[in-house]
Amino acid sequence: MQHLLWGKVVLVLVAVVAVLQVVHLILLSRLEARHHHHLDDTNDHLALLNSEAETSFSALVRSLHQGRVLDSSGEYQIVPNLALAARQLHGKTTTNSTPDIALVTQCSFNHLHHLIPLAQRWQGPISVSVFAEDQEVNDALRSIATLRNCYSTVRVNVSFHLVSPLSAGGRGGLYSAPPASLFRCDLAFTSGLQRRNYDFFNYATKNRLFGEALRDDKTVWVVPAFEVRETVAPPRTKTELLKLMDKGDLRPFYIELCWKCQVHTDYDTWQKEPPSPGISPLFEVLWKDPWEPFYIARNSVPFYDERFKQYGFNRISQVCELHVAGYKFSVLNNAFLVHKGLKTAGSFHSDKDLDQERNRVLFRHFKLELREKYPESSRRCY
């Protein structure tokens, strides 16, 4: 009797195992079907992205050939508006009726990836001039196409302009689209970040800086600059910045290389001012040689002199002219810029000293020209 009972138990267990195996096989089959369906959807999505990137690349090549002009020296070709931000194409551009604040910058094409976090933080109009050597133009166009295709914040807000040696213009037949695999989107954006120029925009609106009455006001608003260790995430607020300074992970920009170029920002006074909501002027600084502040300004300020190339006296030339032209420098209380990585003497190219000496001679001539350009000004760049 006991043997019969154990036999029934074994039969029941065998039946249960068989049923579980069938259920397992069914679930595996469904999972595999879902996986194949997901792969098909992913492949279709990637194919669409690659197709859009190739279309974007072709459009950039057309812009290159149709829109290039010579710079003032005749040595470089410039393609203004190589690729306009979608906000401009859809009528959301900065005009007199719709004032805004644009971030203007430049880089060599191998630093274009920094636009991703920059566009993510700023989330407003950005204008970037990209420099590429003759043999780099194709890669630069590919990089721009990829950024515009993979990151909506870049596509919507960033306008690209290209600068390259004149010789690059004669190689139109070499600008062929790279393989689709080179247009891959490997990174993801996090969303929900607040636009970083809102605070100053609110200040400008409240104080009617966009109005006609202050159109000729000669003020630029200085943004203190810092540099942070490469391994440390840049701060998002002044409170975070001050904590990083206390830890030794962040310091004033150029403190090791050219402290006299930044010291007049008066970092000590700026740091002592407690963080507060919004942005407003904290104090004014009379320009002194060789101060090179970063600043927010109207688009009517004197243009940068394109004769200054490479390293040395390039930014100071424009700031010097602002001073001679009668501009005031007003330091903002809670605004700041952060350079990723600490600047050291070994971080410059080998011809830095030659560039600096050449531009030093040019700067002497430039200061003499300013006397003629602003004969009624008593200000000088020394």
Short mmCIF file of C-alpha atoms in Angstrom, two decimals:
data_model
loop_
_atom_site.label_atom_id
_atom_site.label_comp_id
_atom_site.label_asym_id
_atom_site.label_seq_id
_atom_site.Cartn_x
_atom_site.Cartn_y
_atom_site.Cartn_z
CA MET A 1 0.00 0.00 0.00
CA GLN A 2 2.82 2.37 0.93
CA HIS A 3 4.65 1.57 -2.32
CA LEU A 4 1.47 2.40 -4.25
CA LEU A 5 1.14 5.74 -2.43
CA TRP A 6 4.74 6.70 -3.17
CA GLY A 7 4.22 5.75 -6.81
CA LYS A 8 1.26 8.13 -7.07
CA VAL A 9 3.29 10.92 -5.47
CA VAL A 10 6.09 10.41 -7.97
CA LEU A 11 3.63 10.46 -10.86
CA VAL A 12 2.13 13.73 -9.58
CA LEU A 13 5.58 15.30 -9.23
CA VAL A 14 6.54 14.20 -12.72
CA ALA A 15 3.34 15.72 -14.07
CA VAL A 16 3.99 18.99 -12.23
CA VAL A 17 7.55 19.15 -13.58
CA ALA A 18 6.28 18.49 -17.09
CA VAL A 19 3.71 21.27 -16.79
CA LEU A 20 6.35 23.68 -15.45
CA GLN A 21 8.65 22.84 -18.36
CA VAL A 22 5.87 23.53 -20.84
CA VAL A 23 5.10 26.86 -19.13
CA HIS A 24 8.82 27.69 -19.11
CA LEU A 25 9.12 26.96 -22.83
CA ILE A 26 6.08 29.11 -23.57
CA LEU A 27 7.48 32.02 -21.56
CA LEU A 28 10.88 31.69 -23.24
CA SER A 29 9.20 31.70 -26.63
CA ARG A 30 7.26 34.85 -25.80
CA LEU A 31 10.35 36.54 -24.36
CA GLU A 32 12.36 35.72 -27.47
CA ALA A 33 9.58 37.05 -29.66
CA ARG A 34 9.54 40.29 -27.66
CA HIS A 35 13.31 40.52 -27.90
CA HIS A 36 13.24 40.13 -31.68
CA HIS A 37 10.44 42.70 -31.87
CA HIS A 38 12.48 45.11 -29.73
CA LEU A 39 15.55 44.54 -31.89
CA ASP A 40 13.49 45.19 -35.00
CA ASP A 41 12.15 48.43 -33.50
CA THR A 42 15.66 49.45 -32.39
CA ASN A 43 17.14 48.69 -35.79
CA ASP A 44 14.35 50.62 -37.49
CA HIS A 45 14.97 53.57 -35.13
CA LEU A 46 18.73 53.49 -35.73
CA ALA A 47 18.18 53.26 -39.46
CA LEU A 48 15.94 56.34 -39.26
CA LEU A 49 18.54 58.21 -37.18
CA ASN A 50 21.31 57.31 -39.59
CA SER A 51 19.21 58.39 -42.54
CA GLU A 52 18.45 61.74 -40.87
CA ALA A 53 22.13 62.21 -40.01
CA GLU A 54 23.19 61.53 -43.60
CA THR A 55 20.59 64.05 -44.78
CA SER A 56 21.91 66.57 -42.25
CA PHE A 57 25.49 65.91 -43.37
CA SER A 58 24.55 66.51 -47.01
CA ALA A 59 22.87 69.78 -46.04
CA LEU A 60 26.04 70.90 -44.25
CA VAL A 61 28.13 70.14 -47.34
CA ARG A 62 25.77 72.28 -49.45
CA SER A 63 26.01 75.12 -46.92
CA LEU A 64 29.79 74.86 -47.02
CA HIS A 65 29.95 75.31 -50.78
CA GLN A 66 27.20 77.93 -51.07
CA GLY A 67 27.82 80.15 -48.03
CA ARG A 68 31.56 80.54 -47.58
CA VAL A 69 33.20 83.96 -47.50
CA LEU A 70 36.74 85.17 -46.85
CA ASP A 71 37.81 86.61 -43.53
CA SER A 72 39.46 90.04 -43.30
CA SER A 73 42.93 88.56 -43.78
CA GLY A 74 42.02 86.54 -46.85
CA GLU A 75 43.62 83.46 -45.29
CA TYR A 76 40.53 81.70 -43.99
CA GLN A 77 37.09 80.87 -45.25
CA ILE A 78 34.11 81.42 -42.99
CA VAL A 79 30.74 79.75 -43.40
CA PRO A 80 28.33 81.84 -41.30
CA ASN A 81 25.14 80.01 -40.40
CA LEU A 82 26.46 76.65 -41.53
CA ALA A 83 23.57 75.16 -39.56
CA LEU A 84 20.98 77.36 -37.90
CA ALA A 85 19.29 76.43 -34.65
CA ALA A 86 15.77 75.10 -35.15
CA ARG A 87 14.46 77.94 -32.96
CA GLN A 88 15.69 80.39 -35.62
CA LEU A 89 14.32 78.36 -38.49
CA HIS A 90 10.90 78.34 -36.82
CA GLY A 91 10.77 82.07 -36.18
CA LYS A 92 11.95 82.03 -32.56
CA THR A 93 15.12 83.94 -33.25
CA THR A 94 16.42 86.83 -31.21
CA THR A 95 14.98 90.02 -32.67
CA ASN A 96 14.14 93.45 -31.36
CA SER A 97 10.60 92.26 -30.64
CA THR A 98 11.76 89.06 -28.89
CA PRO A 99 14.88 89.89 -26.87
CA ASP A 100 17.02 87.10 -25.54
CA ILE A 101 20.53 86.37 -24.30
CA ALA A 102 22.80 84.26 -26.49
CA LEU A 103 25.93 82.42 -25.44
CA VAL A 104 28.68 83.06 -28.01
CA THR A 105 31.72 80.79 -28.10
CA GLN A 106 34.23 79.03 -30.34
CA CYS A 107 36.19 75.79 -30.39
CA SER A 108 38.21 73.46 -32.56
CA PHE A 109 36.15 70.57 -33.90
CA ASN A 110 37.66 68.01 -31.52
CA HIS A 111 36.07 69.88 -28.59
CA LEU A 112 32.55 69.84 -30.01
CA HIS A 113 31.44 67.19 -27.52
CA HIS A 114 31.55 69.85 -24.80
CA LEU A 115 28.48 71.38 -26.44
CA ILE A 116 26.33 68.57 -25.05
CA PRO A 117 26.51 69.55 -21.35
CA LEU A 118 26.76 73.24 -22.30
CA ALA A 119 23.50 73.16 -24.26
CA GLN A 120 21.93 71.09 -21.51
CA ARG A 121 22.74 73.72 -18.88
CA TRP A 122 22.16 76.88 -20.86
CA GLN A 123 19.03 75.78 -22.74
CA GLY A 124 18.94 79.07 -24.60
CA PRO A 125 20.39 80.32 -27.90
CA ILE A 126 24.06 79.40 -28.47
CA SER A 127 26.27 80.52 -31.35
CA VAL A 128 29.46 78.50 -31.83
CA SER A 129 32.21 79.02 -34.41
CA VAL A 130 34.03 75.78 -35.16
CA PHE A 131 37.61 75.79 -36.45
CA ALA A 132 38.81 72.87 -38.55
CA GLU A 133 42.04 72.37 -40.46
CA ASP A 134 41.92 71.41 -44.12
CA GLN A 135 42.01 67.68 -43.45
CA GLU A 136 39.52 67.96 -40.55
CA VAL A 137 36.59 69.61 -42.32
CA ASN A 138 34.93 66.31 -43.23
CA ASP A 139 35.13 65.09 -39.61
CA ALA A 140 33.87 68.45 -38.34
CA LEU A 141 30.80 68.27 -40.57
CA ARG A 142 30.18 64.70 -39.45
CA SER A 143 30.45 65.71 -35.78
CA ILE A 144 28.04 68.61 -36.22
CA ALA A 145 25.56 66.38 -38.06
CA THR A 146 25.76 63.79 -35.29
CA LEU A 147 25.24 66.34 -32.51
CA ARG A 148 22.24 67.86 -34.26
CA ASN A 149 20.78 64.43 -34.95
CA CYS A 150 21.29 62.91 -31.50
CA TYR A 151 20.60 65.83 -29.15
CA SER A 152 17.43 67.86 -29.46
CA THR A 153 18.78 70.60 -27.18
CA VAL A 154 21.68 71.12 -29.60
CA ARG A 155 19.44 70.98 -32.66
CA VAL A 156 16.94 73.46 -31.24
CA ASN A 157 19.28 76.01 -29.65
CA VAL A 158 22.75 75.86 -31.26
CA SER A 159 23.76 77.64 -34.47
CA PHE A 160 27.03 76.50 -36.04
CA HIS A 161 29.54 78.52 -38.08
CA LEU A 162 32.65 77.06 -39.67
CA VAL A 163 36.14 78.56 -39.98
CA SER A 164 38.87 76.77 -41.94
CA PRO A 165 42.00 77.55 -43.98
CA LEU A 166 41.20 78.82 -47.45
CA SER A 167 42.69 75.72 -49.06
CA ALA A 168 39.91 73.60 -47.62
CA GLY A 169 37.40 75.20 -49.96
CA GLY A 170 38.73 73.57 -53.09
CA ARG A 171 38.14 70.01 -51.98
CA GLY A 172 34.42 69.78 -52.51
CA GLY A 173 34.59 66.34 -54.07
CA LEU A 174 36.11 64.90 -50.90
CA TYR A 175 33.16 65.78 -48.64
CA SER A 176 31.39 62.44 -48.95
CA ALA A 177 29.12 61.08 -46.26
CA PRO A 178 30.88 58.71 -43.83
CA PRO A 179 29.49 55.23 -43.12
CA ALA A 180 26.20 55.24 -41.23
CA SER A 181 27.89 53.65 -38.21
CA LEU A 182 29.78 56.90 -37.63
CA PHE A 183 26.51 58.71 -36.88
CA ARG A 184 25.78 56.61 -33.76
CA CYS A 185 24.09 58.25 -30.77
CA ASP A 186 25.79 56.70 -27.75
CA LEU A 187 24.92 59.22 -25.04
CA ALA A 188 21.66 60.23 -23.41
CA PHE A 189 20.42 63.59 -22.16
CA THR A 190 18.84 64.10 -18.79
CA SER A 191 15.89 66.44 -18.94
CA GLY A 192 14.22 68.90 -16.63
CA LEU A 193 17.15 71.26 -16.09
CA GLN A 194 16.27 74.92 -15.75
CA ARG A 195 17.58 77.32 -18.32
CA ARG A 196 20.67 78.99 -16.91
CA ASN A 197 20.23 82.39 -18.51
CA TYR A 198 16.80 83.03 -16.97
CA ASP A 199 18.17 84.89 -13.96
CA PHE A 200 20.03 87.49 -15.97
CA PHE A 201 17.19 87.66 -18.49
CA ASN A 202 14.82 88.49 -15.63
CA TYR A 203 17.25 91.13 -14.34
CA ALA A 204 17.58 92.64 -17.82
CA THR A 205 13.81 92.68 -18.33
CA LYS A 206 13.11 94.16 -14.90
CA ASN A 207 15.64 96.93 -15.46
CA ARG A 208 14.52 97.52 -19.07
CA LEU A 209 17.94 96.80 -20.51
CA PHE A 210 16.30 95.70 -23.76
CA GLY A 211 14.47 99.02 -24.13
CA GLU A 212 15.36 101.89 -26.44
CA ALA A 213 16.10 104.24 -23.53
CA LEU A 214 19.14 102.17 -22.51
CA ARG A 215 20.16 101.10 -25.98
CA ASP A 216 23.34 103.18 -25.82
CA ASP A 217 24.22 102.33 -22.22
CA LYS A 218 27.88 101.38 -22.01
CA THR A 219 27.92 98.62 -19.42
CA VAL A 220 29.18 95.06 -19.65
CA TRP A 221 28.34 92.59 -16.89
CA VAL A 222 31.33 90.58 -15.71
CA VAL A 223 30.93 86.87 -14.95
CA PRO A 224 33.68 85.55 -12.61
CA ALA A 225 35.49 82.56 -14.12
CA PHE A 226 36.83 79.49 -12.35
CA GLU A 227 38.50 76.19 -13.20
CA VAL A 228 37.62 72.82 -11.67
CA ARG A 229 39.46 69.52 -11.50
CA GLU A 230 38.80 67.26 -14.49
CA THR A 231 37.37 64.53 -12.25
CA VAL A 232 34.94 66.84 -10.45
CA ALA A 233 31.49 67.75 -11.72
CA PRO A 234 31.15 71.53 -12.31
CA PRO A 235 29.01 73.29 -9.69
CA ARG A 236 25.47 74.34 -10.55
CA THR A 237 25.08 77.05 -7.90
CA LYS A 238 27.27 79.53 -6.09
CA THR A 239 26.78 77.52 -2.89
CA GLU A 240 28.19 74.40 -4.57
CA LEU A 241 31.03 76.46 -6.04
CA LEU A 242 32.11 77.83 -2.67
CA LYS A 243 32.11 74.32 -1.19
CA LEU A 244 34.36 73.07 -4.00
CA MET A 245 36.72 75.99 -3.37
CA ASP A 246 36.93 75.08 0.32
CA LYS A 247 37.81 71.49 -0.67
CA GLY A 248 40.52 72.65 -3.08
CA ASP A 249 38.78 71.18 -6.13
CA LEU A 250 38.06 74.55 -7.75
CA ARG A 251 40.01 77.80 -8.07
CA PRO A 252 39.86 81.14 -9.91
CA PHE A 253 40.59 80.89 -13.62
CA TYR A 254 44.24 81.33 -14.65
CA ILE A 255 45.40 81.65 -11.05
CA GLU A 256 48.51 79.60 -11.87
CA LEU A 257 49.24 80.89 -15.38
CA CYS A 258 48.34 84.58 -15.36
CA TRP A 259 46.77 85.69 -12.10
CA LYS A 260 47.19 89.36 -13.01
CA CYS A 261 44.90 88.69 -16.01
CA GLN A 262 41.98 87.83 -13.70
CA VAL A 263 42.74 89.28 -10.26
CA HIS A 264 40.88 92.55 -10.92
CA THR A 265 37.62 90.58 -10.90
CA ASP A 266 38.10 90.81 -7.09
CA TYR A 267 37.29 87.21 -6.28
CA ASP A 268 37.64 87.80 -2.52
CA THR A 269 34.79 90.31 -2.44
CA TRP A 270 32.68 88.12 -4.73
CA GLN A 271 33.18 85.05 -2.51
CA LYS A 272 32.24 86.96 0.65
CA GLU A 273 28.86 87.92 -0.81
CA PRO A 274 26.38 85.22 0.36
CA PRO A 275 24.45 83.37 -2.37
CA SER A 276 21.02 84.85 -2.98
CA PRO A 277 18.11 84.35 -5.39
CA GLY A 278 18.45 85.93 -8.82
CA ILE A 279 21.29 87.88 -10.38
CA SER A 280 22.22 91.54 -9.97
CA PRO A 281 25.36 93.74 -10.13
CA LEU A 282 27.51 93.49 -7.02
CA PHE A 283 30.21 96.10 -7.67
CA GLU A 284 31.95 97.95 -10.50
CA VAL A 285 35.60 97.59 -11.44
CA LEU A 286 37.67 100.15 -13.32
CA TRP A 287 39.55 98.28 -16.02
CA LYS A 288 43.28 97.87 -15.51
CA ASP A 289 45.89 96.27 -17.72
CA PRO A 290 46.03 93.25 -18.26
CA TRP A 291 42.53 92.28 -17.02
CA GLU A 292 40.68 89.85 -19.33
CA PRO A 293 37.21 89.38 -17.83
CA PHE A 294 34.42 87.28 -19.29
CA TYR A 295 31.24 89.28 -19.65
CA ILE A 296 27.68 89.67 -20.94
CA ALA A 297 27.26 92.55 -23.37
CA ARG A 298 24.96 94.01 -25.97
CA ASN A 299 25.60 92.95 -29.55
CA SER A 300 26.54 96.55 -30.31
CA VAL A 301 29.91 96.37 -28.52
CA PRO A 302 33.05 96.85 -30.66
CA PHE A 303 33.87 93.78 -32.71
CA TYR A 304 36.77 91.52 -31.91
CA ASP A 305 39.83 92.35 -34.02
CA GLU A 306 40.48 89.29 -36.21
CA ARG A 307 44.15 90.14 -36.66
CA PHE A 308 44.85 88.55 -33.27
CA LYS A 309 45.29 84.85 -33.93
CA GLN A 310 46.29 81.95 -31.70
CA TYR A 311 47.54 82.68 -28.20
CA GLY A 312 48.11 86.03 -26.51
CA PHE A 313 46.46 89.48 -26.47
CA ASN A 314 43.34 88.27 -28.27
CA ARG A 315 40.69 88.72 -25.58
CA ILE A 316 42.43 91.68 -23.97
CA SER A 317 42.38 93.59 -27.25
CA GLN A 318 38.59 93.71 -27.25
CA VAL A 319 38.36 94.45 -23.51
CA CYS A 320 40.95 97.21 -23.93
CA GLU A 321 38.81 98.82 -26.63
CA LEU A 322 35.73 98.61 -24.41
CA HIS A 323 37.64 100.53 -21.74
CA VAL A 324 38.86 103.22 -24.15
CA ALA A 325 35.35 103.51 -25.62
CA GLY A 326 33.98 104.37 -22.17
CA TYR A 327 32.42 101.10 -21.01
CA LYS A 328 31.85 100.20 -17.36
CA PHE A 329 32.56 96.72 -15.96
CA SER A 330 29.93 95.55 -13.48
CA VAL A 331 30.56 92.24 -11.67
CA LEU A 332 27.47 90.05 -11.15
CA ASN A 333 26.78 88.59 -7.70
CA ASN A 334 25.71 84.98 -8.39
CA ALA A 335 26.80 84.33 -11.97
CA PHE A 336 29.94 82.34 -12.77
CA LEU A 337 31.71 80.38 -15.49
CA VAL A 338 33.63 77.14 -14.95
CA HIS A 339 36.42 75.73 -17.11
CA LYS A 340 36.66 71.94 -16.97
CA GLY A 341 40.20 71.06 -15.94
CA LEU A 342 42.92 73.07 -14.19
CA LYS A 343 44.99 75.29 -16.49
CA THR A 344 48.72 74.56 -16.25
CA ALA A 345 51.78 75.63 -18.21
CA GLY A 346 52.00 72.26 -19.95
CA SER A 347 48.48 72.50 -21.39
CA PHE A 348 49.42 74.87 -24.23
CA HIS A 349 50.68 74.16 -27.73
CA SER A 350 54.40 74.31 -28.45
CA ASP A 351 54.26 77.59 -30.42
CA LYS A 352 52.52 79.54 -27.65
CA ASP A 353 55.49 81.81 -26.94
CA LEU A 354 55.94 82.66 -30.63
CA ASP A 355 52.23 83.46 -30.95
CA GLN A 356 52.34 85.65 -27.88
CA GLU A 357 55.36 87.64 -29.05
CA ARG A 358 53.83 88.24 -32.47
CA ASN A 359 50.57 89.41 -30.92
CA ARG A 360 52.44 91.58 -28.41
CA VAL A 361 53.85 93.65 -31.28
CA LEU A 362 50.41 93.81 -32.88
CA PHE A 363 48.85 94.92 -29.59
CA ARG A 364 51.23 97.90 -29.39
CA HIS A 365 50.04 99.04 -32.82
CA PHE A 366 46.44 98.32 -31.85
CA LYS A 367 46.64 100.68 -28.86
CA LEU A 368 47.95 103.46 -31.10
CA GLU A 369 45.04 102.88 -33.47
CA LEU A 370 42.59 103.24 -30.59
CA ARG A 371 43.90 106.75 -29.91
CA GLU A 372 42.91 107.72 -33.43
CA LYS A 373 39.60 105.84 -33.28
CA TYR A 374 38.57 107.49 -29.97
CA PRO A 375 40.30 110.91 -30.02
CA GLU A 376 38.05 112.35 -27.29
CA SER A 377 38.76 109.54 -24.82
CA SER A 378 41.31 110.09 -22.06
CA ARG A 379 41.42 106.37 -21.26
CA ARG A 380 44.42 104.27 -22.22
CA CYS A 381 45.23 100.55 -22.11
CA TYR A 382 47.95 100.64 -19.47
#
